[in-house]
mmCIF file of C-alpha atoms in Angstrom:
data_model
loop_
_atom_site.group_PDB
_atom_site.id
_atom_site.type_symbol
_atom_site.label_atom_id
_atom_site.label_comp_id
_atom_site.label_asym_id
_atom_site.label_seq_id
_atom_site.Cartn_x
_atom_site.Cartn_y
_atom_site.Cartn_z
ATOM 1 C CA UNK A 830 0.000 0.000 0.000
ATOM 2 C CA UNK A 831 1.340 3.536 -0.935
ATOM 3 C CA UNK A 832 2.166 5.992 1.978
ATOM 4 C CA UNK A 833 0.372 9.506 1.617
ATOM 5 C CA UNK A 834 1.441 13.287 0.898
ATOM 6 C CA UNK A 835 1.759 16.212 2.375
ATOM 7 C CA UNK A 836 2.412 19.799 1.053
ATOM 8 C CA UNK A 837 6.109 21.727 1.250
ATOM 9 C CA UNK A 838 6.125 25.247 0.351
ATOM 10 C CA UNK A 839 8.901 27.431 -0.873
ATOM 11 C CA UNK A 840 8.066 30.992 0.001
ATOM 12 C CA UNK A 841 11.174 32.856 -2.040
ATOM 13 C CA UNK A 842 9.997 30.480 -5.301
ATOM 14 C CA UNK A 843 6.223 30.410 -4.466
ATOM 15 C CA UNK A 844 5.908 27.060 -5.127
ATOM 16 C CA UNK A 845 4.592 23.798 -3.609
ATOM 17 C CA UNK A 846 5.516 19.981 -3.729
ATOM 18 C CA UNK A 847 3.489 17.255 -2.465
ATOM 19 C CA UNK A 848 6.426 14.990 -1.153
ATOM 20 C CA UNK A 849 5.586 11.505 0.787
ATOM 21 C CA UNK A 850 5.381 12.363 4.632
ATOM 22 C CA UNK A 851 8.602 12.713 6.638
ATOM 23 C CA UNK A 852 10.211 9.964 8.535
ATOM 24 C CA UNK A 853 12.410 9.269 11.790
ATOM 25 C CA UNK A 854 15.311 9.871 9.376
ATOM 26 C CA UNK A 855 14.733 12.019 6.887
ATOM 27 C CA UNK A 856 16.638 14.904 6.166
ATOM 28 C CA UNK A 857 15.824 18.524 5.492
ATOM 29 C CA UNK A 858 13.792 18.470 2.090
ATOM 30 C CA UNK A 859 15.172 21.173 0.110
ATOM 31 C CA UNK A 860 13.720 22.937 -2.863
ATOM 32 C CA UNK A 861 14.766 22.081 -6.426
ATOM 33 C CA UNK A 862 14.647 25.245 -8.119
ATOM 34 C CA UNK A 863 16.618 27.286 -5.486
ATOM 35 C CA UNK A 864 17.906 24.885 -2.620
ATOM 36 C CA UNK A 865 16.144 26.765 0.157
ATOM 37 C CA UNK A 866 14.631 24.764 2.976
ATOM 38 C CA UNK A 867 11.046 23.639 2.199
ATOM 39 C CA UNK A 868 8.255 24.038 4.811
ATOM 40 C CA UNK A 869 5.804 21.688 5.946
ATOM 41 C CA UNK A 870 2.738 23.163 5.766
ATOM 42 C CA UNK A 871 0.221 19.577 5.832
ATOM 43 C CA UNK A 872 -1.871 17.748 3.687
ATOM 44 C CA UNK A 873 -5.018 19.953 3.610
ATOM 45 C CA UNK A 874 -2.950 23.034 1.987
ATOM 46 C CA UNK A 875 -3.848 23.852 -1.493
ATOM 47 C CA UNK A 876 -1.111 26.233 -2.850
ATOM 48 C CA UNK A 877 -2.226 30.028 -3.965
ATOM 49 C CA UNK A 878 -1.865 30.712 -7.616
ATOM 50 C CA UNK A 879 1.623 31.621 -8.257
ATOM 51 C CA UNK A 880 1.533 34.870 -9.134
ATOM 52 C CA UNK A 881 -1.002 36.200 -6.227
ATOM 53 C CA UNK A 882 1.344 37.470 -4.227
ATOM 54 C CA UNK A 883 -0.848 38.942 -1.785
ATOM 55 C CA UNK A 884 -2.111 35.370 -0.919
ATOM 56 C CA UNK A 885 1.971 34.571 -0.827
ATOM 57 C CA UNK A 886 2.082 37.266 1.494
ATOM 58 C CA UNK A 887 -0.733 36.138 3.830
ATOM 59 C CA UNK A 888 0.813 32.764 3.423
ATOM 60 C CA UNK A 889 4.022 33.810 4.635
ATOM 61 C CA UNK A 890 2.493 35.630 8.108
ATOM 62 C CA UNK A 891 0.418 32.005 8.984
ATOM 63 C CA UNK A 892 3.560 29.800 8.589
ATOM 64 C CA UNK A 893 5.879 32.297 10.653
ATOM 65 C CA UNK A 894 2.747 32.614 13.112
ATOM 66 C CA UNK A 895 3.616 28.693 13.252
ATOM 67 C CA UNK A 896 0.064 28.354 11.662
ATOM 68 C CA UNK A 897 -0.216 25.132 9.665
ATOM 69 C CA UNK A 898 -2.470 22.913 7.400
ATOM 70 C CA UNK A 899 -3.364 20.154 8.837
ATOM 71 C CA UNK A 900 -6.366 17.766 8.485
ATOM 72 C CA UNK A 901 -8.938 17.761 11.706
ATOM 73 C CA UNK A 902 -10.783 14.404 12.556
ATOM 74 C CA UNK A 903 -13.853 16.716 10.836
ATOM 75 C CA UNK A 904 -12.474 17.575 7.663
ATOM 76 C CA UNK A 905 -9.800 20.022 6.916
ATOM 77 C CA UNK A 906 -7.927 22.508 8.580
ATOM 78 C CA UNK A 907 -10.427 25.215 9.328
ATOM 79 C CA UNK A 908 -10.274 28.823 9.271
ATOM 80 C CA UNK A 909 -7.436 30.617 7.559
ATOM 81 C CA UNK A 910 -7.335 33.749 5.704
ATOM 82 C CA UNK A 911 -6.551 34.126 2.254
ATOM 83 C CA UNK A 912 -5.646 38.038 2.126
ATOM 84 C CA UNK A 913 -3.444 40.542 3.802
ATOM 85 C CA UNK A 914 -6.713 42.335 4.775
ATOM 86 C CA UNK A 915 -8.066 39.356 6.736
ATOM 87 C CA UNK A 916 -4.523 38.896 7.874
ATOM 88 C CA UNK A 917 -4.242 42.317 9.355
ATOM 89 C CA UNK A 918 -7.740 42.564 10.917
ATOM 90 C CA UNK A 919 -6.636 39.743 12.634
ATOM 91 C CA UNK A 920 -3.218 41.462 13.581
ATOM 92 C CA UNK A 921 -4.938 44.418 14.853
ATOM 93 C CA UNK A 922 -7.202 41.807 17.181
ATOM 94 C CA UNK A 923 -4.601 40.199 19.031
ATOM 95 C CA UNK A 924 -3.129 43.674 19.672
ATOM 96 C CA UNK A 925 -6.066 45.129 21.166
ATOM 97 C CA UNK A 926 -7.385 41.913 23.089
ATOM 98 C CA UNK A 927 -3.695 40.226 24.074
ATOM 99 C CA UNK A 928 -5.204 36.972 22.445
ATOM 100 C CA UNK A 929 -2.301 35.182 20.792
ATOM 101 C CA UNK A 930 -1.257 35.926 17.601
ATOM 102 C CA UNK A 931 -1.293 32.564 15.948
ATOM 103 C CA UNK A 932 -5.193 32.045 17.969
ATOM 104 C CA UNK A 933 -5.971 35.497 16.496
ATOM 105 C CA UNK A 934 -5.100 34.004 12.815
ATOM 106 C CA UNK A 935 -7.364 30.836 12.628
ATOM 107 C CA UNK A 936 -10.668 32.611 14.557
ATOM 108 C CA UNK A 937 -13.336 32.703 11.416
ATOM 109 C CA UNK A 938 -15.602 35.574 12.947
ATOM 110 C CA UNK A 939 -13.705 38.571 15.200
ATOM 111 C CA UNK A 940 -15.971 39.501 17.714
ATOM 112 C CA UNK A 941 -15.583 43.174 17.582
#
């Protein structure tokens, strides 16, 4: 029986590779086009179009927020915003509550 996927990302290349799941002893996967280190984002990401940067850009704040995509026993991996406007009413949020920022991120309604 075949393992399963999961999504890498390259954030300078905007790219993504499904790549089989790591392992006790795997190394760092690296990207192919410019040798950066690849992060695991999980199976339930589906990449932005390349050249929406603005999703890149959103993109970039979840996985540094240590924000990730992975399934849920429901489904996928809930809430996450798409656009640097979602991404920095969220911002504002957690600055004016004291709600962590990476709790702030996946929250689908603000209550404000």
């Amino acid at each position: 029986m075949a393992h399963g996927k999961t999504s890498y990302v390259c954030l300078p290349c905007q790219a993504s590779y499904k790549q089989p799941y790591p392992g006790h002893h795997d190394r760092d996967r690296v990207c192919p086009r410019c040798a950066e280190p690849l992060i695991h984002v999980g199976s339930a990401f589906a990449a932005p179009r390349r050249r929406d940067t603005n999703a890149w850009r959103a993109l970039s704040v979840l996985l540094h927020a240590g924000v990730r995509f992975h399934k849920s026993c429901c489904g996928g991996p809930g809430y996450r915003p798409r656009t640097l406007s979602e991404v920095h009413e969220r911002m504002a949020y957690a600055r004016a509550t004291g709600e962590p920022f990476a709790r702030a991120l996946v929250r689908r309604d603000l209550p404000w």
